[in-house]
């Protein structure tokens, strides 16, 4: 069905996905800026809260798309059109049910909105009507789009990416104009729903052109073997999906329950920046999964462990730089460059907690890649659930305790719960699973190395932050843009200089840099030959 080579498909799909991620990140930033300047922080708080609530509704999906994609690999490879049709028919039915469940759940939640929104914001629109528009948008995202999974399973995800690129550009331009010209939130939300439906319809049409078999009538149900396999795969991914959603949304929902929506709006601005960085960095890690999977077939445990060490060091280099940079520039960027309002800032302890959580996420990606590439889902499958429960309990507890000292410290307590829940579960348990089942050796040396990396990151952050503050005071720079430029330059130089000074003689540093350069040059060479 797809006659291009795996390498060609991988390069094209990876390149198009990176473009989509960058474009999406840029468009969200532009749209958020226009949104805040035209409608204000209260609308931004409502938008952030309802987005996270609807993200919880995505629990209904339970990772079904990944299970379906896996189920499609074999029939696509064997050109078994009947099996493809049976699976896609089942998939269509499931996604229609999910859309209906989301609509029903949204209606059921309407009477309880008052308990989720601490103080109803001073806006002209009905909070219930706004919420239902968010529900409709979430439900509509499951209509027609199921066919995109078939393209992805056939190594043609770039087709979906191309549509997303065009749709993103059109949507951000039109929605920005709606906000600037009309300043109407309901019109903005309605247009977003229309865009979602049109984009899904276009993707569905293109999928049918690639696979005319999708128009086939009289398709039978799944065989017993197919149903059993899909059910097992959904069960293996469901706990991870549910737990990840719970961890991702706890901060916003608990914040909204304890504090006004303006605080939620401020939090959503910080999350926009950190989530964008996290998503981009995760793509780097995700691109290694197929290579690790292929290597695992023939390579020794020692070779796999060596690669894991190299990937861990690469992620440390990224995490070290990103952490030092964010601590130095995040608040000045929001206050002096982006929103230019000190009222939209969190206190520095809160920024430290936000950056620390991002650092832990980045450092965990090599373990995630090895777990996924080796199919380690059943092993330790309760870990994500335990982490989610701990996060929720700590968030509510800390919110109650710290809020006595004001909303700023209350948010600090809520956000502190997330990295703490990671430390007591994910940070040590996931590498334990990888070392036990893949490397078949102790992880003691690995954990000592990670501890060393952490202390180096703390040194880099302190040196970058306080070094920049000293230079700003010594040079007496008053212009906020020149001051911000100096912060950027210091962030580029200081953490990387410290890392180079401490590790340039280490073999892992040389091997990791060589691996990165080799991958970049190899990809460039392949791209030029296509």
Short mmCIF file of C-alpha atoms in Angstrom, two decimals:
data_model
loop_
_atom_site.label_atom_id
_atom_site.label_comp_id
_atom_site.label_asym_id
_atom_site.label_seq_id
_atom_site.Cartn_x
_atom_site.Cartn_y
_atom_site.Cartn_z
CA UNK A 1 0.00 0.00 0.00
CA UNK A 2 2.82 2.39 0.78
CA UNK A 3 5.68 1.66 -1.58
CA UNK A 4 8.28 4.11 -0.27
CA UNK A 5 11.17 2.86 1.83
CA UNK A 6 11.04 3.01 5.60
CA UNK A 7 13.92 5.49 5.68
CA UNK A 8 12.20 7.78 3.19
CA UNK A 9 8.95 7.64 5.14
CA UNK A 10 10.73 8.19 8.44
CA UNK A 11 12.57 11.26 7.20
CA UNK A 12 9.50 12.80 5.58
CA UNK A 13 7.21 12.05 8.51
CA UNK A 14 9.71 13.30 11.08
CA UNK A 15 10.42 16.49 9.15
CA UNK A 16 6.75 17.30 8.62
CA UNK A 17 5.92 16.57 12.27
CA UNK A 18 8.67 18.89 13.51
CA UNK A 19 7.35 21.65 11.24
CA UNK A 20 3.84 21.11 12.61
CA UNK A 21 5.09 21.22 16.21
CA UNK A 22 7.04 24.43 15.65
CA UNK A 23 4.20 26.06 13.73
CA UNK A 24 1.67 25.02 16.36
CA UNK A 25 3.87 26.37 19.14
CA UNK A 26 4.33 29.69 17.34
CA UNK A 27 0.64 30.01 16.49
CA UNK A 28 -0.43 29.28 20.08
CA UNK A 29 1.94 31.94 21.33
CA UNK A 30 0.66 34.52 18.83
CA UNK A 31 -2.97 33.66 19.47
CA UNK A 32 -2.50 33.72 23.26
CA UNK A 33 -0.95 37.19 22.99
CA UNK A 34 -3.82 38.52 20.89
CA UNK A 35 -6.31 36.80 23.19
CA UNK A 36 -4.97 38.41 26.37
CA UNK A 37 -4.67 41.88 24.85
CA UNK A 38 -8.18 41.82 23.39
CA UNK A 39 -10.24 39.86 25.95
CA UNK A 40 -8.11 39.96 29.09
CA UNK A 41 -6.76 37.59 31.73
CA UNK A 42 -10.19 36.49 33.00
CA UNK A 43 -11.16 35.00 29.65
CA UNK A 44 -7.72 33.45 29.48
CA UNK A 45 -8.33 31.81 32.87
CA UNK A 46 -11.67 30.42 31.74
CA UNK A 47 -10.09 29.09 28.56
CA UNK A 48 -7.23 27.43 30.45
CA UNK A 49 -9.55 25.80 32.98
CA UNK A 50 -12.06 24.47 30.44
CA UNK A 51 -9.27 23.19 28.17
CA UNK A 52 -7.91 21.13 31.06
CA UNK A 53 -11.37 19.87 32.03
CA UNK A 54 -11.96 18.74 28.46
CA UNK A 55 -8.52 17.17 28.47
CA UNK A 56 -9.83 15.00 31.30
CA UNK A 57 -12.71 14.01 29.01
CA UNK A 58 -10.13 12.60 26.62
CA UNK A 59 -9.87 9.76 29.13
CA UNK A 60 -12.74 8.29 27.15
CA UNK A 61 -10.26 7.59 24.37
CA UNK A 62 -8.06 5.44 26.65
CA UNK A 63 -5.25 5.16 24.10
CA UNK A 64 -7.50 3.43 21.58
CA UNK A 65 -5.77 5.14 18.63
CA UNK A 66 -2.42 3.53 19.57
CA UNK A 67 -4.02 0.10 19.91
CA UNK A 68 -5.78 0.47 16.54
CA UNK A 69 -2.59 1.69 14.84
CA UNK A 70 -0.75 -1.38 16.15
CA UNK A 71 -3.58 -3.65 14.97
CA UNK A 72 -3.34 -2.18 11.46
CA UNK A 73 0.38 -2.85 10.94
CA UNK A 74 0.07 -6.53 10.06
CA UNK A 75 -2.96 -6.35 7.68
CA UNK A 76 -1.39 -3.36 5.90
CA UNK A 77 1.88 -5.25 5.44
CA UNK A 78 -0.01 -8.33 4.18
CA UNK A 79 -2.35 -6.25 1.99
CA UNK A 80 -5.31 -7.80 3.84
CA UNK A 81 -8.01 -5.32 2.82
CA UNK A 82 -10.83 -7.17 4.57
CA UNK A 83 -9.02 -7.02 7.91
CA UNK A 84 -8.27 -3.30 7.43
CA UNK A 85 -11.96 -2.64 6.72
CA UNK A 86 -13.08 -4.61 9.77
CA UNK A 87 -10.71 -2.75 12.08
CA UNK A 88 -11.62 0.67 10.65
CA UNK A 89 -15.35 -0.07 10.96
CA UNK A 90 -14.84 -0.92 14.62
CA UNK A 91 -12.70 2.19 15.08
CA UNK A 92 -15.38 4.43 13.54
CA UNK A 93 -18.04 3.02 15.86
CA UNK A 94 -15.83 3.50 18.94
CA UNK A 95 -15.02 7.12 18.10
CA UNK A 96 -18.69 7.94 17.53
CA UNK A 97 -19.48 6.46 20.93
CA UNK A 98 -16.66 8.52 22.47
CA UNK A 99 -18.06 11.71 20.92
CA UNK A 100 -21.47 10.88 22.40
CA UNK A 101 -19.97 10.11 25.82
CA UNK A 102 -18.15 13.46 25.87
CA UNK A 103 -21.35 15.34 24.99
CA UNK A 104 -23.26 13.50 27.71
CA UNK A 105 -20.50 14.06 30.28
CA UNK A 106 -20.46 17.76 29.42
CA UNK A 107 -24.19 18.09 29.98
CA UNK A 108 -23.96 16.19 33.28
CA UNK A 109 -21.17 18.52 34.46
CA UNK A 110 -23.11 21.75 33.84
CA UNK A 111 -24.69 21.92 37.33
CA UNK A 112 -21.29 21.41 38.96
CA UNK A 113 -19.38 24.21 37.22
CA UNK A 114 -19.88 26.48 40.20
CA UNK A 115 -17.73 24.13 42.28
CA UNK A 116 -14.92 24.06 39.72
CA UNK A 117 -14.78 27.82 39.19
CA UNK A 118 -13.80 29.46 42.47
CA UNK A 119 -15.10 32.91 41.50
CA UNK A 120 -17.27 33.30 38.42
CA UNK A 121 -15.34 35.79 36.25
CA UNK A 122 -16.80 39.16 35.35
CA UNK A 123 -17.59 38.43 31.71
CA UNK A 124 -20.71 39.09 29.66
CA UNK A 125 -21.20 35.56 28.31
CA UNK A 126 -22.79 32.68 30.21
CA UNK A 127 -20.14 30.45 31.74
CA UNK A 128 -22.35 27.44 31.00
CA UNK A 129 -22.69 28.33 27.30
CA UNK A 130 -18.93 28.78 27.00
CA UNK A 131 -18.37 25.39 28.63
CA UNK A 132 -20.78 23.65 26.24
CA UNK A 133 -18.98 25.16 23.25
CA UNK A 134 -15.76 23.66 24.60
CA UNK A 135 -17.56 20.32 24.99
CA UNK A 136 -18.87 20.47 21.40
CA UNK A 137 -15.39 21.23 20.10
CA UNK A 138 -13.93 18.30 22.03
CA UNK A 139 -16.64 15.91 20.81
CA UNK A 140 -16.34 17.10 17.20
CA UNK A 141 -12.61 16.35 17.23
CA UNK A 142 -13.51 12.63 17.24
CA UNK A 143 -15.70 12.83 14.14
CA UNK A 144 -14.12 11.75 10.82
CA UNK A 145 -10.58 11.91 12.24
CA UNK A 146 -10.34 8.15 12.90
CA UNK A 147 -9.15 7.66 9.32
CA UNK A 148 -5.97 9.62 10.12
CA UNK A 149 -4.75 6.61 12.13
CA UNK A 150 -4.80 4.50 8.96
CA UNK A 151 -2.49 7.00 7.24
CA UNK A 152 -0.17 6.97 10.24
CA UNK A 153 -0.07 3.17 10.39
CA UNK A 154 0.79 3.16 6.67
CA UNK A 155 3.76 5.52 7.34
CA UNK A 156 1.96 8.45 5.70
CA UNK A 157 1.49 10.66 8.74
CA UNK A 158 2.97 13.55 6.76
CA UNK A 159 -0.33 13.83 4.86
CA UNK A 160 -2.05 14.63 8.15
CA UNK A 161 0.81 16.99 9.02
CA UNK A 162 0.40 18.92 5.76
CA UNK A 163 -3.30 19.43 6.43
CA UNK A 164 -2.52 20.51 9.98
CA UNK A 165 0.02 23.05 8.72
CA UNK A 166 -2.50 24.72 6.40
CA UNK A 167 -5.31 24.50 8.95
CA UNK A 168 -3.13 26.00 11.68
CA UNK A 169 -2.13 28.99 9.55
CA UNK A 170 -5.70 29.67 8.45
CA UNK A 171 -7.08 29.21 11.95
CA UNK A 172 -4.61 31.47 13.73
CA UNK A 173 -5.06 34.25 11.16
CA UNK A 174 -8.86 34.10 11.21
CA UNK A 175 -9.18 33.72 14.97
CA UNK A 176 -6.79 36.62 15.54
CA UNK A 177 -8.88 38.79 13.22
CA UNK A 178 -12.06 37.76 15.02
CA UNK A 179 -10.53 38.77 18.35
CA UNK A 180 -9.10 42.05 17.08
CA UNK A 181 -12.11 43.18 15.01
CA UNK A 182 -15.10 41.79 16.91
CA UNK A 183 -13.70 40.97 20.38
CA UNK A 184 -16.37 38.27 20.63
CA UNK A 185 -15.42 35.15 22.58
CA UNK A 186 -18.43 33.09 21.45
CA UNK A 187 -17.68 33.82 17.78
CA UNK A 188 -14.08 32.84 18.40
CA UNK A 189 -15.12 29.50 19.93
CA UNK A 190 -17.68 28.78 17.21
CA UNK A 191 -15.12 29.38 14.48
CA UNK A 192 -12.73 27.01 16.26
CA UNK A 193 -15.39 24.26 16.16
CA UNK A 194 -15.96 24.83 12.44
CA UNK A 195 -12.22 24.67 11.76
CA UNK A 196 -11.90 21.38 13.66
CA UNK A 197 -14.72 19.78 11.66
CA UNK A 198 -13.45 21.04 8.29
CA UNK A 199 -9.91 19.87 9.01
CA UNK A 200 -11.15 16.40 9.97
CA UNK A 201 -13.33 16.18 6.86
CA UNK A 202 -10.36 17.06 4.62
CA UNK A 203 -8.18 14.43 6.29
CA UNK A 204 -10.99 11.89 5.92
CA UNK A 205 -11.30 12.70 2.20
CA UNK A 206 -7.55 12.33 1.62
CA UNK A 207 -7.53 9.03 3.49
CA UNK A 208 -10.31 7.71 1.27
CA UNK A 209 -8.33 8.72 -1.80
CA UNK A 210 -5.35 6.74 -0.52
CA UNK A 211 -7.56 3.84 0.57
CA UNK A 212 -10.67 3.44 -1.64
CA UNK A 213 -11.41 0.28 0.37
CA UNK A 214 -12.76 2.55 3.12
CA UNK A 215 -15.87 3.03 0.96
CA UNK A 216 -16.49 -0.71 0.92
CA UNK A 217 -19.98 -1.80 2.04
CA UNK A 218 -21.10 -4.88 3.93
CA UNK A 219 -18.04 -5.08 6.15
CA UNK A 220 -18.21 -7.79 8.78
CA UNK A 221 -17.36 -7.52 12.49
CA UNK A 222 -13.92 -8.16 13.99
CA UNK A 223 -12.83 -11.77 14.28
CA UNK A 224 -12.40 -13.20 17.77
CA UNK A 225 -8.62 -13.07 17.42
CA UNK A 226 -8.66 -9.41 16.31
CA UNK A 227 -11.04 -8.38 19.09
CA UNK A 228 -8.93 -10.20 21.71
CA UNK A 229 -5.70 -8.55 20.57
CA UNK A 230 -7.15 -5.04 20.38
CA UNK A 231 -8.76 -5.44 23.81
CA UNK A 232 -5.44 -6.52 25.33
CA UNK A 233 -3.57 -3.59 23.77
CA UNK A 234 -6.16 -1.07 24.91
CA UNK A 235 -5.94 -2.44 28.44
CA UNK A 236 -2.14 -2.12 28.41
CA UNK A 237 -2.21 1.56 27.39
CA UNK A 238 -5.34 2.67 29.26
CA UNK A 239 -3.72 3.01 32.70
CA UNK A 240 -0.86 5.09 31.29
CA UNK A 241 -3.27 7.31 29.39
CA UNK A 242 -5.61 7.86 32.35
CA UNK A 243 -2.76 8.58 34.73
CA UNK A 244 -0.98 10.97 32.37
CA UNK A 245 -4.16 12.96 31.87
CA UNK A 246 -4.72 13.10 35.62
CA UNK A 247 -1.19 14.38 36.28
CA UNK A 248 -1.38 16.90 33.43
CA UNK A 249 -4.66 18.47 34.53
CA UNK A 250 -4.44 18.32 38.32
CA UNK A 251 -2.56 21.62 38.69
CA UNK A 252 -5.09 23.70 36.76
CA UNK A 253 -8.22 22.08 38.18
CA UNK A 254 -7.05 22.27 41.82
CA UNK A 255 -5.89 25.87 41.26
CA UNK A 256 -9.33 26.75 39.87
CA UNK A 257 -11.02 25.12 42.86
CA UNK A 258 -9.01 27.19 45.36
CA UNK A 259 -8.31 30.48 43.58
CA UNK A 260 -9.93 32.96 41.12
CA UNK A 261 -9.78 32.32 37.38
CA UNK A 262 -7.24 35.13 36.97
CA UNK A 263 -4.70 32.90 38.75
CA UNK A 264 -5.60 30.06 36.38
CA UNK A 265 -4.98 32.43 33.47
CA UNK A 266 -1.51 33.29 34.77
CA UNK A 267 -0.73 29.59 35.24
CA UNK A 268 -1.85 28.83 31.68
CA UNK A 269 0.68 31.36 30.35
CA UNK A 270 3.55 29.60 32.11
CA UNK A 271 2.26 26.21 30.98
CA UNK A 272 2.05 27.40 27.38
CA UNK A 273 5.78 28.10 27.40
CA UNK A 274 6.93 25.02 29.32
CA UNK A 275 4.56 22.62 27.54
CA UNK A 276 5.75 23.90 24.17
CA UNK A 277 9.37 23.24 25.10
CA UNK A 278 8.48 19.86 26.57
CA UNK A 279 6.61 18.82 23.42
CA UNK A 280 9.46 19.81 21.12
CA UNK A 281 12.05 17.99 23.24
CA UNK A 282 9.83 14.89 23.46
CA UNK A 283 9.94 14.67 19.66
CA UNK A 284 13.71 14.24 19.85
CA UNK A 285 13.29 11.32 22.21
CA UNK A 286 10.36 9.81 20.30
CA UNK A 287 12.44 9.73 17.11
CA UNK A 288 14.82 7.25 18.77
CA UNK A 289 12.14 4.64 19.55
CA UNK A 290 12.22 2.82 16.15
CA UNK A 291 16.04 2.69 16.21
CA UNK A 292 16.09 1.31 19.75
CA UNK A 293 13.45 -1.25 18.78
CA UNK A 294 15.51 -2.46 15.82
CA UNK A 295 18.70 -2.50 17.87
CA UNK A 296 17.04 -4.51 20.65
CA UNK A 297 16.52 -7.43 18.26
CA UNK A 298 20.21 -8.17 17.76
CA UNK A 299 22.32 -6.02 20.10
CA UNK A 300 23.68 -7.11 23.47
CA UNK A 301 22.42 -5.72 26.75
CA UNK A 302 25.71 -3.88 27.18
CA UNK A 303 25.33 -2.15 23.79
CA UNK A 304 21.78 -1.14 24.66
CA UNK A 305 22.90 0.19 28.04
CA UNK A 306 25.68 2.21 26.43
CA UNK A 307 23.18 3.82 24.06
CA UNK A 308 20.92 4.55 27.02
CA UNK A 309 23.79 6.33 28.77
CA UNK A 310 24.43 8.44 25.68
CA UNK A 311 20.77 9.37 25.31
CA UNK A 312 20.61 10.23 29.01
CA UNK A 313 23.58 12.56 28.64
CA UNK A 314 22.04 14.23 25.58
CA UNK A 315 18.83 14.82 27.52
CA UNK A 316 20.93 16.16 30.41
CA UNK A 317 22.63 18.66 28.10
CA UNK A 318 19.23 19.85 26.92
CA UNK A 319 17.71 19.90 30.42
CA UNK A 320 20.72 21.75 31.86
CA UNK A 321 20.48 24.49 29.23
CA UNK A 322 16.69 24.79 29.26
CA UNK A 323 16.48 24.91 33.07
CA UNK A 324 19.15 27.61 33.44
CA UNK A 325 17.61 29.64 30.63
CA UNK A 326 14.04 29.50 31.94
CA UNK A 327 15.05 30.49 35.47
CA UNK A 328 16.90 33.47 34.06
CA UNK A 329 14.54 34.73 31.36
CA UNK A 330 11.02 33.40 32.06
CA UNK A 331 9.70 36.12 34.38
CA UNK A 332 11.52 38.98 32.58
CA UNK A 333 10.15 37.70 29.27
CA UNK A 334 6.56 37.75 30.52
CA UNK A 335 6.91 41.09 32.34
CA UNK A 336 9.11 43.11 29.95
CA UNK A 337 8.72 41.57 26.49
CA UNK A 338 5.55 39.55 26.08
CA UNK A 339 2.66 40.74 28.26
CA UNK A 340 4.53 43.67 29.85
CA UNK A 341 2.60 43.41 33.09
CA UNK A 342 4.09 42.44 36.46
CA UNK A 343 0.63 41.31 37.64
CA UNK A 344 0.97 38.25 35.39
CA UNK A 345 4.00 36.89 37.24
CA UNK A 346 4.46 34.10 39.76
CA UNK A 347 6.96 34.42 42.60
CA UNK A 348 10.44 32.97 42.00
CA UNK A 349 9.93 29.84 44.19
CA UNK A 350 7.02 28.90 41.93
CA UNK A 351 9.13 29.41 38.81
CA UNK A 352 11.79 27.14 40.33
CA UNK A 353 9.20 24.41 40.91
CA UNK A 354 7.89 24.74 37.33
CA UNK A 355 11.42 24.47 35.92
CA UNK A 356 12.29 21.56 38.22
CA UNK A 357 9.26 19.60 36.99
CA UNK A 358 10.28 20.23 33.37
CA UNK A 359 13.83 19.09 34.18
CA UNK A 360 12.51 15.80 35.60
CA UNK A 361 10.34 15.24 32.51
CA UNK A 362 13.24 15.79 30.12
CA UNK A 363 15.58 13.53 32.06
CA UNK A 364 12.97 10.75 31.96
CA UNK A 365 12.64 10.58 28.17
CA UNK A 366 15.38 7.95 27.56
CA UNK A 367 13.57 5.60 29.95
CA UNK A 368 10.26 6.30 28.20
CA UNK A 369 11.87 5.53 24.83
CA UNK A 370 13.30 2.22 26.07
CA UNK A 371 10.04 1.25 27.75
CA UNK A 372 8.03 1.90 24.59
CA UNK A 373 10.50 0.30 22.18
CA UNK A 374 10.73 -2.85 24.31
CA UNK A 375 7.01 -3.12 25.02
CA UNK A 376 7.35 -2.73 28.79
CA UNK A 377 3.75 -1.71 29.43
CA UNK A 378 2.47 -4.51 31.64
CA UNK A 379 5.58 -4.40 33.84
CA UNK A 380 4.92 -1.75 36.45
CA UNK A 381 1.61 -0.77 34.90
CA UNK A 382 0.29 0.53 38.23
CA UNK A 383 3.13 3.05 38.61
CA UNK A 384 1.37 5.81 36.63
CA UNK A 385 -1.80 5.36 38.70
CA UNK A 386 0.14 5.55 41.98
CA UNK A 387 1.88 8.70 40.77
CA UNK A 388 -1.43 10.30 39.79
CA UNK A 389 -3.02 9.55 43.17
CA UNK A 390 -0.02 10.92 45.07
CA UNK A 391 -0.08 14.05 42.92
CA UNK A 392 -3.77 14.70 43.56
CA UNK A 393 -3.49 14.11 47.32
CA UNK A 394 -0.41 16.32 47.65
CA UNK A 395 -1.90 19.06 45.46
CA UNK A 396 -5.04 19.38 47.58
CA UNK A 397 -3.07 19.11 50.84
CA UNK A 398 -0.45 21.68 49.84
CA UNK A 399 -3.12 24.02 48.45
CA UNK A 400 -4.89 23.96 51.80
CA UNK A 401 -1.70 24.53 53.80
CA UNK A 402 0.10 27.09 51.63
CA UNK A 403 -2.97 29.13 50.65
CA UNK A 404 -2.99 30.50 54.21
CA UNK A 405 -0.06 32.66 53.13
CA UNK A 406 -1.76 33.98 49.99
CA UNK A 407 -2.70 32.80 46.49
CA UNK A 408 0.89 33.00 45.19
CA UNK A 409 2.11 30.56 47.82
CA UNK A 410 -1.00 28.43 47.35
CA UNK A 411 -0.14 27.95 43.67
CA UNK A 412 3.45 27.17 44.70
CA UNK A 413 2.15 24.36 46.90
CA UNK A 414 -0.07 22.93 44.16
CA UNK A 415 2.75 22.94 41.60
CA UNK A 416 5.24 21.50 44.09
CA UNK A 417 3.13 18.34 44.32
CA UNK A 418 3.88 17.32 40.72
CA UNK A 419 7.70 17.05 40.87
CA UNK A 420 7.46 15.43 44.31
CA UNK A 421 5.09 12.77 42.96
CA UNK A 422 7.54 12.17 40.09
CA UNK A 423 10.47 11.81 42.47
CA UNK A 424 8.83 9.12 44.60
CA UNK A 425 7.59 7.08 41.63
CA UNK A 426 8.61 7.72 38.02
CA UNK A 427 12.17 8.98 38.58
CA UNK A 428 13.41 5.72 40.11
CA UNK A 429 10.83 3.11 39.11
CA UNK A 430 10.92 3.50 35.30
CA UNK A 431 14.72 3.13 35.08
CA UNK A 432 14.41 0.17 37.47
CA UNK A 433 12.07 -1.53 34.98
CA UNK A 434 14.39 -0.78 32.05
CA UNK A 435 17.51 -1.97 33.86
CA UNK A 436 15.78 -5.12 35.10
CA UNK A 437 14.12 -6.25 31.86
CA UNK A 438 16.38 -4.79 29.15
CA UNK A 439 19.88 -4.46 30.61
CA UNK A 440 19.43 -7.15 33.27
CA UNK A 441 21.73 -5.39 35.71
CA UNK A 442 21.68 -3.02 38.68
CA UNK A 443 20.77 0.63 38.15
CA UNK A 444 22.89 1.86 41.08
CA UNK A 445 25.54 3.47 38.85
CA UNK A 446 22.84 5.08 36.72
CA UNK A 447 21.15 6.69 39.73
CA UNK A 448 24.49 8.02 41.05
CA UNK A 449 25.15 9.52 37.61
CA UNK A 450 21.73 11.16 37.56
CA UNK A 451 22.39 12.64 40.97
CA UNK A 452 25.67 14.10 39.69
CA UNK A 453 23.83 15.53 36.66
CA UNK A 454 21.31 17.14 38.99
CA UNK A 455 23.96 18.88 41.08
CA UNK A 456 25.63 20.16 37.91
CA UNK A 457 22.26 21.48 36.71
CA UNK A 458 21.75 23.27 40.04
CA UNK A 459 25.22 24.80 39.69
CA UNK A 460 24.44 25.93 36.14
CA UNK A 461 21.13 27.45 37.16
CA UNK A 462 22.61 29.35 40.09
CA UNK A 463 25.62 30.55 38.11
CA UNK A 464 23.46 31.69 35.19
CA UNK A 465 20.81 33.44 37.28
CA UNK A 466 23.08 35.20 39.77
CA UNK A 467 25.79 35.86 37.19
CA UNK A 468 23.23 37.59 34.98
CA UNK A 469 21.87 39.60 37.90
CA UNK A 470 25.41 40.74 38.78
CA UNK A 471 26.14 41.83 35.20
CA UNK A 472 22.88 43.75 34.93
CA UNK A 473 23.70 45.60 38.13
CA UNK A 474 27.32 46.27 37.17
CA UNK A 475 26.46 47.53 33.69
CA UNK A 476 23.43 49.47 34.98
CA UNK A 477 21.34 48.62 31.92
CA UNK A 478 17.96 50.35 32.12
CA UNK A 479 16.49 49.45 28.74
CA UNK A 480 14.38 46.32 29.29
CA UNK A 481 15.07 44.93 25.81
CA UNK A 482 18.85 45.28 26.16
CA UNK A 483 18.58 43.70 29.60
CA UNK A 484 16.59 40.80 28.16
CA UNK A 485 19.16 40.36 25.36
CA UNK A 486 21.93 40.17 27.97
CA UNK A 487 19.93 37.50 29.84
CA UNK A 488 19.66 35.48 26.64
CA UNK A 489 23.39 35.76 25.93
CA UNK A 490 24.30 34.73 29.48
CA UNK A 491 21.87 31.78 29.25
CA UNK A 492 23.51 30.65 26.02
CA UNK A 493 27.03 30.87 27.38
CA UNK A 494 27.16 30.11 31.12
CA UNK A 495 25.36 26.71 31.45
CA UNK A 496 27.00 25.31 28.32
CA UNK A 497 30.42 26.56 29.43
CA UNK A 498 30.00 24.84 32.80
CA UNK A 499 28.92 21.60 31.16
CA UNK A 500 31.84 21.71 28.72
CA UNK A 501 34.32 22.48 31.48
CA UNK A 502 33.16 19.58 33.65
CA UNK A 503 32.56 16.90 30.98
CA UNK A 504 34.73 17.60 27.93
CA UNK A 505 37.13 14.82 28.91
CA UNK A 506 34.39 12.28 29.72
CA UNK A 507 33.89 9.51 27.18
CA UNK A 508 30.10 9.84 27.36
CA UNK A 509 30.40 13.48 26.31
CA UNK A 510 32.52 12.64 23.27
CA UNK A 511 30.33 9.68 22.30
CA UNK A 512 27.09 11.65 22.69
CA UNK A 513 28.32 14.62 20.66
CA UNK A 514 29.60 12.26 17.96
CA UNK A 515 26.24 10.46 17.86
CA UNK A 516 24.30 13.72 17.51
CA UNK A 517 26.57 15.04 14.74
CA UNK A 518 26.45 11.70 12.93
CA UNK A 519 22.64 11.60 13.05
CA UNK A 520 22.32 15.18 11.78
CA UNK A 521 24.79 14.66 8.90
CA UNK A 522 23.21 11.31 7.99
CA UNK A 523 19.71 12.80 7.88
CA UNK A 524 20.96 15.73 5.78
CA UNK A 525 22.67 13.37 3.37
CA UNK A 526 19.53 11.21 3.01
CA UNK A 527 17.36 14.28 2.50
CA UNK A 528 19.62 15.49 -0.30
CA UNK A 529 19.38 12.14 -2.09
CA UNK A 530 15.58 11.95 -2.07
#
